[in-house]
PDB file of C-alpha atoms and ligand atoms in Angstrom:
ATOM      1  CA  UNK A   1     -30.738 147.155  33.560  1.00 50.00           C
ATOM      2  CA  UNK A   2     -27.975 149.936  33.575  1.00 53.00           C
ATOM      3  CA  UNK A   3     -25.051 149.246  35.662  1.00 54.00           C
ATOM      4  CA  UNK A   4     -22.961 152.358  36.751  1.00 55.00           C
ATOM      5  CA  UNK A   5     -19.100 151.754  36.864  1.00 55.00           C
ATOM      6  CA  UNK A   6     -17.822 151.183  40.368  1.00 57.00           C
ATOM      7  CA  UNK A   7     -21.162 149.945  41.434  1.00 69.00           C
ATOM      8  CA  UNK A   8     -20.602 148.034  44.821  1.00 81.00           C
ATOM      9  CA  UNK A   9     -23.447 145.664  44.050  1.00 95.00           C
ATOM     10  CA  UNK A  10     -22.906 142.019  43.434  1.00 98.00           C
ATOM     11  CA  UNK A  11     -22.107 141.245  39.563  1.00 98.00           C
ATOM     12  CA  UNK A  12     -24.634 138.605  38.417  1.00 98.00           C
ATOM     13  CA  UNK A  13     -25.261 136.886  35.041  1.00 98.00           C
ATOM     14  CA  UNK A  14     -28.216 139.437  34.504  1.00 98.00           C
ATOM     15  CA  UNK A  15     -25.356 142.074  35.047  1.00 98.00           C
ATOM     16  CA  UNK A  16     -23.036 140.813  32.300  1.00 98.00           C
ATOM     17  CA  UNK A  17     -25.885 140.501  29.960  1.00 98.00           C
ATOM     18  CA  UNK A  18     -27.201 144.064  30.500  1.00 98.00           C
ATOM     19  CA  UNK A  19     -23.578 145.013  29.827  1.00 98.00           C
ATOM     20  CA  UNK A  20     -23.417 143.601  26.471  1.00 98.00           C
ATOM     21  CA  UNK A  21     -26.603 144.825  25.685  1.00 98.00           C
ATOM     22  CA  UNK A  22     -25.676 148.587  26.746  1.00 98.00           C
ATOM     23  CA  UNK A  23     -22.329 147.715  24.768  1.00 98.00           C
ATOM     24  CA  UNK A  24     -20.360 148.203  28.284  1.00 98.00           C
ATOM     25  CA  UNK A  25     -16.911 145.715  27.857  1.00 98.00           C
ATOM     26  CA  UNK A  26     -16.889 143.331  30.131  1.00 98.00           C
ATOM     27  CA  UNK A  27     -13.733 142.548  32.331  1.00 98.00           C
ATOM     28  CA  UNK A  28     -12.539 139.259  33.735  1.00 98.00           C
ATOM     29  CA  UNK A  29      -9.458 138.216  35.284  1.00 98.00           C
ATOM     30  CA  UNK A  30      -8.216 134.706  36.764  1.00 98.00           C
ATOM     31  CA  UNK A  31      -7.506 134.575  40.567  1.00 98.00           C
ATOM     32  CA  UNK A  32      -6.441 131.390  42.486  1.00 98.00           C
ATOM     33  CA  UNK A  33      -5.907 132.607  46.117  1.00 98.00           C
ATOM     34  CA  UNK A  34      -7.418 135.101  48.556  1.00 98.00           C
ATOM     35  CA  UNK A  35      -5.539 138.110  48.338  1.00 98.00           C
ATOM     36  CA  UNK A  36      -5.318 138.221  44.591  1.00 98.00           C
ATOM     37  CA  UNK A  37      -8.901 137.898  44.596  1.00 98.00           C
ATOM     38  CA  UNK A  38      -9.274 140.701  47.210  1.00 98.00           C
ATOM     39  CA  UNK A  39      -7.241 142.963  44.990  1.00 98.00           C
ATOM     40  CA  UNK A  40      -9.432 142.174  42.005  1.00 98.00           C
ATOM     41  CA  UNK A  41     -12.720 142.918  43.832  1.00 98.00           C
ATOM     42  CA  UNK A  42     -11.604 146.271  45.076  1.00 98.00           C
ATOM     43  CA  UNK A  43     -10.086 146.939  41.373  1.00 98.00           C
ATOM     44  CA  UNK A  44     -13.916 146.901  39.850  1.00 96.00           C
ATOM     45  CA  UNK A  45     -13.131 143.860  37.791  1.00 98.00           C
ATOM     46  CA  UNK A  46     -16.305 142.565  36.880  1.00 98.00           C
ATOM     47  CA  UNK A  47     -15.669 138.729  37.057  1.00 98.00           C
ATOM     48  CA  UNK A  48     -13.059 136.493  38.134  1.00 98.00           C
ATOM     49  CA  UNK A  49     -12.379 132.978  36.570  1.00 98.00           C
ATOM     50  CA  UNK A  50     -10.686 130.438  38.922  1.00 98.00           C
ATOM     51  CA  UNK A  51      -9.312 128.803  35.752  1.00 98.00           C
ATOM     52  CA  UNK A  52      -7.832 125.388  35.691  1.00 98.00           C
ATOM     53  CA  UNK A  53      -4.608 127.704  34.275  1.00 98.00           C
ATOM     54  CA  UNK A  54      -3.786 127.043  37.761  1.00 98.00           C
ATOM     55  CA  UNK A  55      -2.226 123.980  37.066  1.00 98.00           C
ATOM     56  CA  UNK A  56       0.344 125.867  34.786  1.00 96.00           C
ATOM     57  CA  UNK A  57       0.906 129.021  36.494  1.00 97.00           C
ATOM     58  CA  UNK A  58       0.406 128.214  40.104  1.00 98.00           C
ATOM     59  CA  UNK A  59       0.883 124.187  40.318  1.00 98.00           C
ATOM     60  CA  UNK A  60       3.605 123.912  37.792  1.00 96.00           C
ATOM     61  CA  UNK A  61       2.475 121.419  35.635  1.00 97.00           C
ATOM     62  CA  UNK A  62       2.871 121.322  31.773  1.00 95.00           C
ATOM     63  CA  UNK A  63      -0.633 121.798  30.935  1.00 96.00           C
ATOM     64  CA  UNK A  64      -4.022 121.796  32.489  1.00 97.00           C
ATOM     65  CA  UNK A  65      -4.532 118.247  32.349  1.00 98.00           C
ATOM     66  CA  UNK A  66      -3.370 117.132  35.935  1.00 98.00           C
ATOM     67  CA  UNK A  67      -5.961 119.576  37.486  1.00 98.00           C
ATOM     68  CA  UNK A  68      -8.309 117.949  39.702  1.00 98.00           C
ATOM     69  CA  UNK A  69     -11.827 118.840  41.226  1.00 98.00           C
ATOM     70  CA  UNK A  70     -10.158 118.744  44.683  1.00 98.00           C
ATOM     71  CA  UNK A  71      -7.141 121.054  43.617  1.00 98.00           C
ATOM     72  CA  UNK A  72     -10.217 123.400  41.833  1.00 98.00           C
ATOM     73  CA  UNK A  73     -12.438 123.457  45.018  1.00 98.00           C
ATOM     74  CA  UNK A  74      -9.695 124.318  47.268  1.00 98.00           C
ATOM     75  CA  UNK A  75      -8.671 127.356  45.297  1.00 98.00           C
ATOM     76  CA  UNK A  76     -12.228 128.316  44.505  1.00 98.00           C
ATOM     77  CA  UNK A  77     -12.971 128.628  48.154  1.00 98.00           C
ATOM     78  CA  UNK A  78      -9.861 130.714  48.766  1.00 98.00           C
ATOM     79  CA  UNK A  79     -10.872 133.015  46.083  1.00 98.00           C
ATOM     80  CA  UNK A  80     -14.607 133.142  47.517  1.00 98.00           C
ATOM     81  CA  UNK A  81     -13.451 134.225  50.766  1.00 98.00           C
ATOM     82  CA  UNK A  82     -11.783 137.514  49.203  1.00 98.00           C
ATOM     83  CA  UNK A  83     -14.687 138.642  47.235  1.00 98.00           C
ATOM     84  CA  UNK A  84     -17.915 140.563  47.692  1.00 97.00           C
ATOM     85  CA  UNK A  85     -18.894 141.823  44.411  1.00 98.00           C
ATOM     86  CA  UNK A  86     -17.201 140.180  41.462  1.00 98.00           C
ATOM     87  CA  UNK A  87     -19.252 137.458  39.359  1.00 98.00           C
ATOM     88  CA  UNK A  88     -17.067 134.158  40.461  1.00 98.00           C
ATOM     89  CA  UNK A  89     -16.745 131.292  37.497  1.00 99.00           C
ATOM     90  CA  UNK A  90     -15.210 128.203  38.640  1.00 98.00           C
ATOM     91  CA  UNK A  91     -13.111 126.079  35.928  1.00 98.00           C
ATOM     92  CA  UNK A  92     -14.425 122.270  35.613  1.00 98.00           C
ATOM     93  CA  UNK A  93     -11.054 120.376  34.973  1.00 98.00           C
ATOM     94  CA  UNK A  94     -10.472 117.627  32.515  1.00 98.00           C
ATOM     95  CA  UNK A  95     -12.400 114.396  33.175  1.00 98.00           C
ATOM     96  CA  UNK A  96     -14.704 116.259  35.483  1.00 98.00           C
ATOM     97  CA  UNK A  97     -17.761 116.532  33.019  1.00 98.00           C
ATOM     98  CA  UNK A  98     -16.247 114.828  29.893  1.00 97.00           C
ATOM     99  CA  UNK A  99     -17.564 111.313  30.968  1.00 98.00           C
ATOM    100  CA  UNK A 100     -21.458 111.738  31.628  1.00 98.00           C
ATOM    101  CA  UNK A 101     -23.821 114.164  32.144  1.00 98.00           C
ATOM    102  CA  UNK A 102     -24.831 113.282  35.754  1.00 98.00           C
ATOM    103  CA  UNK A 103     -21.239 113.193  36.745  1.00 98.00           C
ATOM    104  CA  UNK A 104     -20.988 116.752  34.881  1.00 98.00           C
ATOM    105  CA  UNK A 105     -23.810 118.306  36.844  1.00 98.00           C
ATOM    106  CA  UNK A 106     -22.796 116.475  39.929  1.00 98.00           C
ATOM    107  CA  UNK A 107     -19.202 118.044  39.454  1.00 98.00           C
ATOM    108  CA  UNK A 108     -20.776 121.496  38.422  1.00 98.00           C
ATOM    109  CA  UNK A 109     -22.837 121.586  41.794  1.00 98.00           C
ATOM    110  CA  UNK A 110     -20.040 121.209  43.768  1.00 98.00           C
ATOM    111  CA  UNK A 111     -18.309 124.484  42.569  1.00 98.00           C
ATOM    112  CA  UNK A 112     -21.825 126.230  43.913  1.00 98.00           C
ATOM    113  CA  UNK A 113     -22.322 124.427  46.957  1.00 98.00           C
ATOM    114  CA  UNK A 114     -18.999 123.683  48.390  1.00 98.00           C
ATOM    115  CA  UNK A 115     -16.976 126.494  47.110  1.00 98.00           C
ATOM    116  CA  UNK A 116     -18.958 129.367  46.766  1.00 98.00           C
ATOM    117  CA  UNK A 117     -18.812 129.982  43.079  1.00 98.00           C
ATOM    118  CA  UNK A 118     -21.734 131.736  41.157  1.00 98.00           C
ATOM    119  CA  UNK A 119     -21.240 129.803  37.818  1.00 99.00           C
ATOM    120  CA  UNK A 120     -18.911 127.117  36.250  1.00 99.00           C
ATOM    121  CA  UNK A 121     -17.096 127.142  32.753  1.00 98.00           C
ATOM    122  CA  UNK A 122     -16.418 123.929  30.708  1.00 98.00           C
ATOM    123  CA  UNK A 123     -14.893 123.541  27.450  1.00 98.00           C
ATOM    124  CA  UNK A 124     -16.049 122.325  24.092  1.00 98.00           C
ATOM    125  CA  UNK A 125     -19.043 122.577  21.644  1.00 98.00           C
ATOM    126  CA  UNK A 126     -21.807 120.275  20.571  1.00 98.00           C
ATOM    127  CA  UNK A 127     -20.384 117.440  21.966  1.00 98.00           C
ATOM    128  CA  UNK A 128     -20.946 118.846  25.732  1.00 98.00           C
ATOM    129  CA  UNK A 129     -24.068 120.592  24.482  1.00 98.00           C
ATOM    130  CA  UNK A 130     -26.232 117.859  26.487  1.00 98.00           C
ATOM    131  CA  UNK A 131     -24.267 118.171  29.580  1.00 98.00           C
ATOM    132  CA  UNK A 132     -24.236 122.135  29.686  1.00 98.00           C
ATOM    133  CA  UNK A 133     -28.292 121.877  29.089  1.00 98.00           C
ATOM    134  CA  UNK A 134     -28.641 119.556  32.176  1.00 98.00           C
ATOM    135  CA  UNK A 135     -26.453 121.769  34.377  1.00 98.00           C
ATOM    136  CA  UNK A 136     -28.234 124.776  33.562  1.00 98.00           C
ATOM    137  CA  UNK A 137     -31.562 122.888  34.246  1.00 98.00           C
ATOM    138  CA  UNK A 138     -30.105 122.144  37.831  1.00 98.00           C
ATOM    139  CA  UNK A 139     -29.962 125.594  38.077  1.00 98.00           C
ATOM    140  CA  UNK A 140     -26.065 126.124  37.653  1.00 98.00           C
ATOM    141  CA  UNK A 141     -24.994 128.898  35.104  1.00 98.00           C
ATOM    142  CA  UNK A 142     -22.601 127.757  32.617  1.00 99.00           C
ATOM    143  CA  UNK A 143     -20.045 129.791  30.502  1.00 99.00           C
ATOM    144  CA  UNK A 144     -18.670 127.719  27.553  1.00 98.00           C
ATOM    145  CA  UNK A 145     -15.494 128.007  26.245  1.00 98.00           C
ATOM    146  CA  UNK A 146     -14.375 127.718  22.314  1.00 98.00           C
ATOM    147  CA  UNK A 147     -11.631 127.991  19.949  1.00 98.00           C
ATOM    148  CA  UNK A 148      -8.258 127.151  21.837  1.00 97.00           C
ATOM    149  CA  UNK A 149      -9.561 124.614  24.538  1.00 98.00           C
ATOM    150  CA  UNK A 150      -6.342 123.758  26.436  1.00 97.00           C
ATOM    151  CA  UNK A 151      -7.718 120.375  27.870  1.00 98.00           C
ATOM    152  CA  UNK A 152      -7.870 119.167  24.216  1.00 97.00           C
ATOM    153  CA  UNK A 153      -4.064 120.180  23.799  1.00 96.00           C
ATOM    154  CA  UNK A 154      -3.010 116.765  22.626  1.00 96.00           C
ATOM    155  CA  UNK A 155      -6.127 116.422  20.109  1.00 95.00           C
ATOM    156  CA  UNK A 156      -5.212 120.090  18.638  1.00 96.00           C
ATOM    157  CA  UNK A 157      -1.730 119.244  18.466  1.00 95.00           C
ATOM    158  CA  UNK A 158      -0.430 121.850  20.689  1.00 93.00           C
ATOM    159  CA  UNK A 159      -1.418 125.268  22.123  1.00 93.00           C
ATOM    160  CA  UNK A 160      -2.197 126.991  19.046  1.00 94.00           C
ATOM    161  CA  UNK A 161      -4.704 129.729  17.036  1.00 96.00           C
ATOM    162  CA  UNK A 162      -8.037 128.141  15.975  1.00 97.00           C
ATOM    163  CA  UNK A 163     -10.618 128.717  13.355  1.00 98.00           C
ATOM    164  CA  UNK A 164      -8.052 130.320  10.522  1.00 97.00           C
ATOM    165  CA  UNK A 165     -10.240 128.061   7.581  1.00 98.00           C
ATOM    166  CA  UNK A 166     -13.612 129.285   6.509  1.00 98.00           C
ATOM    167  CA  UNK A 167     -14.749 125.616   7.362  1.00 98.00           C
ATOM    168  CA  UNK A 168     -13.046 125.757  10.984  1.00 98.00           C
ATOM    169  CA  UNK A 169     -14.565 129.102  11.504  1.00 98.00           C
ATOM    170  CA  UNK A 170     -18.017 128.098  10.305  1.00 98.00           C
ATOM    171  CA  UNK A 171     -17.798 124.918  12.733  1.00 98.00           C
ATOM    172  CA  UNK A 172     -16.866 127.342  15.344  1.00 98.00           C
ATOM    173  CA  UNK A 173     -20.033 129.632  14.674  1.00 98.00           C
ATOM    174  CA  UNK A 174     -22.248 126.694  14.966  1.00 98.00           C
ATOM    175  CA  UNK A 175     -20.746 125.482  18.142  1.00 98.00           C
ATOM    176  CA  UNK A 176     -21.441 128.948  19.536  1.00 98.00           C
ATOM    177  CA  UNK A 177     -24.914 129.103  18.472  1.00 98.00           C
ATOM    178  CA  UNK A 178     -25.470 125.440  20.247  1.00 98.00           C
ATOM    179  CA  UNK A 179     -23.990 126.523  23.554  1.00 98.00           C
ATOM    180  CA  UNK A 180     -26.329 129.569  23.496  1.00 98.00           C
ATOM    181  CA  UNK A 181     -29.187 127.289  22.618  1.00 98.00           C
ATOM    182  CA  UNK A 182     -28.114 125.048  25.398  1.00 98.00           C
ATOM    183  CA  UNK A 183     -28.334 127.421  28.049  1.00 98.00           C
ATOM    184  CA  UNK A 184     -24.850 129.145  28.347  1.00 99.00           C
ATOM    185  CA  UNK A 185     -24.975 132.489  29.830  1.00 99.00           C
ATOM    186  CA  UNK A 186     -21.780 133.733  28.222  1.00 99.00           C
ATOM    187  CA  UNK A 187     -18.844 132.057  26.091  1.00 98.00           C
ATOM    188  CA  UNK A 188     -14.997 132.511  26.041  1.00 98.00           C
ATOM    189  CA  UNK A 189     -13.515 132.470  22.743  1.00 98.00           C
ATOM    190  CA  UNK A 190      -9.970 131.704  22.982  1.00 98.00           C
ATOM    191  CA  UNK A 191      -7.079 132.158  20.282  1.00 98.00           C
ATOM    192  CA  UNK A 192      -9.058 132.736  17.007  1.00 98.00           C
ATOM    193  CA  UNK A 193      -8.740 135.427  14.332  1.00 98.00           C
ATOM    194  CA  UNK A 194     -10.520 139.052  15.377  1.00 98.00           C
ATOM    195  CA  UNK A 195     -12.534 138.861  12.537  1.00 98.00           C
ATOM    196  CA  UNK A 196     -14.200 135.541  13.426  1.00 98.00           C
ATOM    197  CA  UNK A 197     -14.534 136.612  16.960  1.00 98.00           C
ATOM    198  CA  UNK A 198     -16.354 139.706  15.799  1.00 98.00           C
ATOM    199  CA  UNK A 199     -18.665 137.815  13.686  1.00 98.00           C
ATOM    200  CA  UNK A 200     -19.704 135.311  16.612  1.00 98.00           C
ATOM    201  CA  UNK A 201     -20.058 138.216  18.903  1.00 98.00           C
ATOM    202  CA  UNK A 202     -22.642 139.821  16.642  1.00 98.00           C
ATOM    203  CA  UNK A 203     -24.550 136.501  16.008  1.00 98.00           C
ATOM    204  CA  UNK A 204     -24.824 135.573  19.500  1.00 98.00           C
ATOM    205  CA  UNK A 205     -27.251 137.260  22.090  1.00 98.00           C
ATOM    206  CA  UNK A 206     -25.369 136.261  24.914  1.00 98.00           C
ATOM    207  CA  UNK A 207     -21.817 137.742  25.685  1.00 98.00           C
ATOM    208  CA  UNK A 208     -18.561 136.717  24.273  1.00 98.00           C
ATOM    209  CA  UNK A 209     -15.338 137.025  26.575  1.00 98.00           C
ATOM    210  CA  UNK A 210     -12.224 136.908  24.341  1.00 98.00           C
ATOM    211  CA  UNK A 211      -8.322 136.069  25.339  1.00 98.00           C
ATOM    212  CA  UNK A 212      -6.502 136.266  22.122  1.00 97.00           C
ATOM    213  CA  UNK A 213      -9.487 136.955  20.164  1.00 98.00           C
ATOM    214  CA  UNK A 214      -9.480 140.698  19.263  1.00 98.00           C
ATOM    215  CA  UNK A 215     -11.105 143.743  20.147  1.00 98.00           C
ATOM    216  CA  UNK A 216     -14.420 143.315  19.306  1.00 98.00           C
ATOM    217  CA  UNK A 217     -15.804 140.761  21.806  1.00 98.00           C
ATOM    218  CA  UNK A 218     -18.051 141.842  24.372  1.00 98.00           C
ATOM    219  CA  UNK A 219     -15.727 141.198  27.257  1.00 98.00           C
ATOM    220  CA  UNK A 220     -11.759 140.485  27.656  1.00 98.00           C
ATOM    221  CA  UNK A 221     -10.093 138.172  30.125  1.00 98.00           C
ATOM    222  CA  UNK A 222      -6.438 137.530  30.842  1.00 98.00           C
ATOM    223  CA  UNK A 223      -4.504 135.126  33.046  1.00 97.00           C
ATOM    224  CA  UNK A 224      -3.432 137.073  36.124  1.00 98.00           C
ATOM    225  CA  UNK A 225      -0.033 135.799  36.075  1.00 97.00           C
ATOM    226  CA  UNK A 226       0.608 136.835  32.622  1.00 96.00           C
ATOM    227  CA  UNK A 227      -0.435 140.231  33.441  1.00 97.00           C
ATOM    228  CA  UNK A 228       1.487 140.690  36.303  1.00 97.00           C
ATOM    229  CA  UNK A 229       4.794 139.167  34.907  1.00 95.00           C
ATOM    230  CA  UNK A 230       4.707 136.082  37.286  1.00 95.00           C
ATOM    231  CA  UNK A 231       4.892 133.361  34.913  1.00 92.00           C
ATOM    232  CA  UNK A 232       7.522 133.280  32.188  1.00 84.00           C
ATOM    233  CA  UNK A 233       7.496 129.642  31.195  1.00 82.00           C
ATOM    234  CA  UNK A 234       5.058 130.100  28.195  1.00 76.00           C
ATOM    235  CA  UNK A 235       3.836 133.729  26.987  1.00 80.00           C
ATOM    236  CA  UNK A 236       1.207 133.953  24.539  1.00 87.00           C
ATOM    237  CA  UNK A 237       1.168 136.413  21.686  1.00 89.00           C
ATOM    238  CA  UNK A 238      -1.886 137.903  23.210  1.00 91.00           C
ATOM    239  CA  UNK A 239      -0.671 138.376  26.771  1.00 93.00           C
ATOM    240  CA  UNK A 240      -0.065 141.993  27.826  1.00 94.00           C
ATOM    241  CA  UNK A 241       2.179 142.347  30.594  1.00 94.00           C
ATOM    242  CA  UNK A 242       1.134 145.214  32.842  1.00 95.00           C
ATOM    243  CA  UNK A 243       4.032 144.385  35.695  1.00 94.00           C
ATOM    244  CA  UNK A 244       7.011 142.502  36.249  1.00 94.00           C
ATOM    245  CA  UNK A 245       6.484 140.873  39.763  1.00 96.00           C
ATOM    246  CA  UNK A 246       8.571 138.030  39.223  1.00 95.00           C
ATOM    247  CA  UNK A 247      11.994 140.267  38.874  1.00 95.00           C
ATOM    248  CA  UNK A 248      10.404 142.346  41.891  1.00 97.00           C
ATOM    249  CA  UNK A 249       9.931 139.047  43.914  1.00 97.00           C
ATOM    250  CA  UNK A 250      13.148 138.052  43.218  1.00 97.00           C
ATOM    251  CA  UNK A 251      14.883 141.273  44.214  1.00 98.00           C
ATOM    252  CA  UNK A 252      12.999 141.295  47.235  1.00 98.00           C
ATOM    253  CA  UNK A 253      14.202 137.891  48.361  1.00 98.00           C
ATOM    254  CA  UNK A 254      17.826 138.912  47.477  1.00 98.00           C
ATOM    255  CA  UNK A 255      17.171 142.087  49.716  1.00 98.00           C
ATOM    256  CA  UNK A 256      16.090 139.835  52.504  1.00 98.00           C
ATOM    257  CA  UNK A 257      18.979 137.534  52.435  1.00 98.00           C
ATOM    258  CA  UNK A 258      21.621 140.126  52.090  1.00 98.00           C
ATOM    259  CA  UNK A 259      19.803 142.145  55.153  1.00 98.00           C
ATOM    260  CA  UNK A 260      19.631 138.659  57.348  1.00 98.00           C
ATOM    261  CA  UNK A 261      23.476 137.459  56.525  1.00 98.00           C
ATOM    262  CA  UNK A 262      24.838 141.240  57.378  1.00 98.00           C
ATOM    263  CA  UNK A 263      22.376 141.233  60.384  1.00 97.00           C
ATOM    264  CA  UNK A 264      20.710 144.386  59.080  1.00 97.00           C
ATOM    265  CA  UNK A 265      17.417 142.455  59.835  1.00 97.00           C
ATOM    266  CA  UNK A 266      15.786 141.899  62.389  1.00 96.00           C
ATOM    267  CA  UNK A 267      16.396 145.642  63.577  1.00 96.00           C
ATOM    268  CA  UNK A 268      14.967 147.149  66.916  1.00 94.00           C
ATOM    269  CA  UNK A 269      11.697 147.876  65.387  1.00 95.00           C
ATOM    270  CA  UNK A 270      10.839 144.188  64.683  1.00 96.00           C
ATOM    271  CA  UNK A 271      11.692 142.995  68.165  1.00 96.00           C
ATOM    272  CA  UNK A 272       9.633 142.485  71.232  1.00 96.00           C
ATOM    273  CA  UNK A 273      10.723 144.305  74.228  1.00 96.00           C
ATOM    274  CA  UNK A 274      10.726 143.252  78.218  1.00 97.00           C
ATOM    275  CA  UNK A 275      10.748 145.790  81.039  1.00 98.00           C
ATOM    276  CA  UNK A 276      14.062 146.313  82.519  1.00 98.00           C
ATOM    277  CA  UNK A 277      12.743 145.135  85.853  1.00 98.00           C
ATOM    278  CA  UNK A 278      11.433 142.030  84.512  1.00 98.00           C
ATOM    279  CA  UNK A 279      14.442 141.159  82.860  1.00 97.00           C
ATOM    280  CA  UNK A 280      16.714 142.096  85.938  1.00 97.00           C
ATOM    281  CA  UNK A 281      14.110 139.684  88.118  1.00 97.00           C
ATOM    282  CA  UNK A 282      14.675 136.820  85.607  1.00 97.00           C
ATOM    283  CA  UNK A 283      18.526 137.125  85.451  1.00 96.00           C
ATOM    284  CA  UNK A 284      18.517 137.223  89.415  1.00 96.00           C
ATOM    285  CA  UNK A 285      16.166 134.347  89.585  1.00 95.00           C
ATOM    286  CA  UNK A 286      18.485 132.371  87.285  1.00 95.00           C
ATOM    287  CA  UNK A 287      21.612 132.873  89.474  1.00 92.00           C
ATOM    288  CA  UNK A 288      19.679 131.760  92.124  1.00 85.00           C
ATOM    289  CA  UNK A 289      18.542 128.759  90.745  1.00 69.00           C
ATOM    290  CA  UNK A 290      21.364 126.442  89.755  1.00 64.00           C
ATOM    291  CA  UNK A 291      19.252 123.042  89.512  1.00 64.00           C
ATOM    292  CA  UNK A 292      16.423 123.349  87.257  1.00 62.00           C
ATOM    293  CA  UNK A 293      12.932 122.450  88.928  1.00 62.00           C
ATOM    294  CA  UNK A 294      11.756 118.729  87.956  1.00 68.00           C
ATOM    295  CA  UNK A 295       8.105 118.543  86.633  1.00 61.00           C
TER     296      UNK A 295
HETATM  297  O1  KIV B   1      -7.888 128.672  32.694  1.00 96.72           O
HETATM  298  C1  KIV B   1      -8.125 129.596  32.319  1.00 96.72           C
HETATM  299  O2  KIV B   1      -7.239 130.673  33.043  1.00 96.72           O
HETATM  300  C2  KIV B   1      -8.754 129.755  31.298  1.00 96.72           C
HETATM  301  C3  KIV B   1      -8.684 131.369  30.740  1.00 96.72           C
HETATM  302  C4  KIV B   1      -7.446 131.253  29.649  1.00 96.72           C
HETATM  303  C5  KIV B   1     -10.179 131.813  29.914  1.00 96.72           C
HETATM  304  O3  KIV B   1      -9.793 129.004  30.913  1.00 96.72           O
END
């Protein structure tokens, strides 16, 4: 299956697999709300990840650990309302899949059944393989996530580059192969050396989607708030800023305050008129009627 660029057909897991086979790069970005999802859909991005980065870039938490199933489902629903074409991936939050396989399958199912997602993503390697297998068996496509896995921030000792030793890189490759065997249709590789990501991308039959993993992955993903310059508390080395909406937003707010305080806004074009005779009738009736009617 060859997918022409700008096709308005729905992007599925088969489309992404075909892109890998035809060496066409997969594009993915995050979204957490309806207008952003609409813009990404119209911009012909292949896939939208409703990431648990939501916790940091939208909800203001220090890391992703506080994000709940209810937070994720709420934002996934908003995103799915804005999308006709993009492949939609819902990120399973911390503690929604780590406790037991049945819980993982049940929570994964909610992303498809209640929130309109096409697939789920979860973090980890061999330790989550059984849950991935059961989830895929239940008919739910699963995207894996290896390398820097932010839900393990405390175990990793911070948000930092992974798989920099031969031993760690070998273990990561093994994990990637395990995820493929467990049934994942794609794997995110985050913050690992470019050559390690290249090796994994060549060994896997399923697509790899990199973030801070260099140019040789089968696809790329970024956090949209990093790309738009909407989040300045933490800027990873791999993020590329395409706009600075934070400063544009601030300027717009300052302009509004200046307009309101100097009475330039609202002006006539923003006001609703009333016909002259209606106004006159109103004023006359008010002059006649000195005591307000009782109910
Ligand atoms: O939550 C997220 O946005 C992610 C991406 C960084 C891949 O997992």
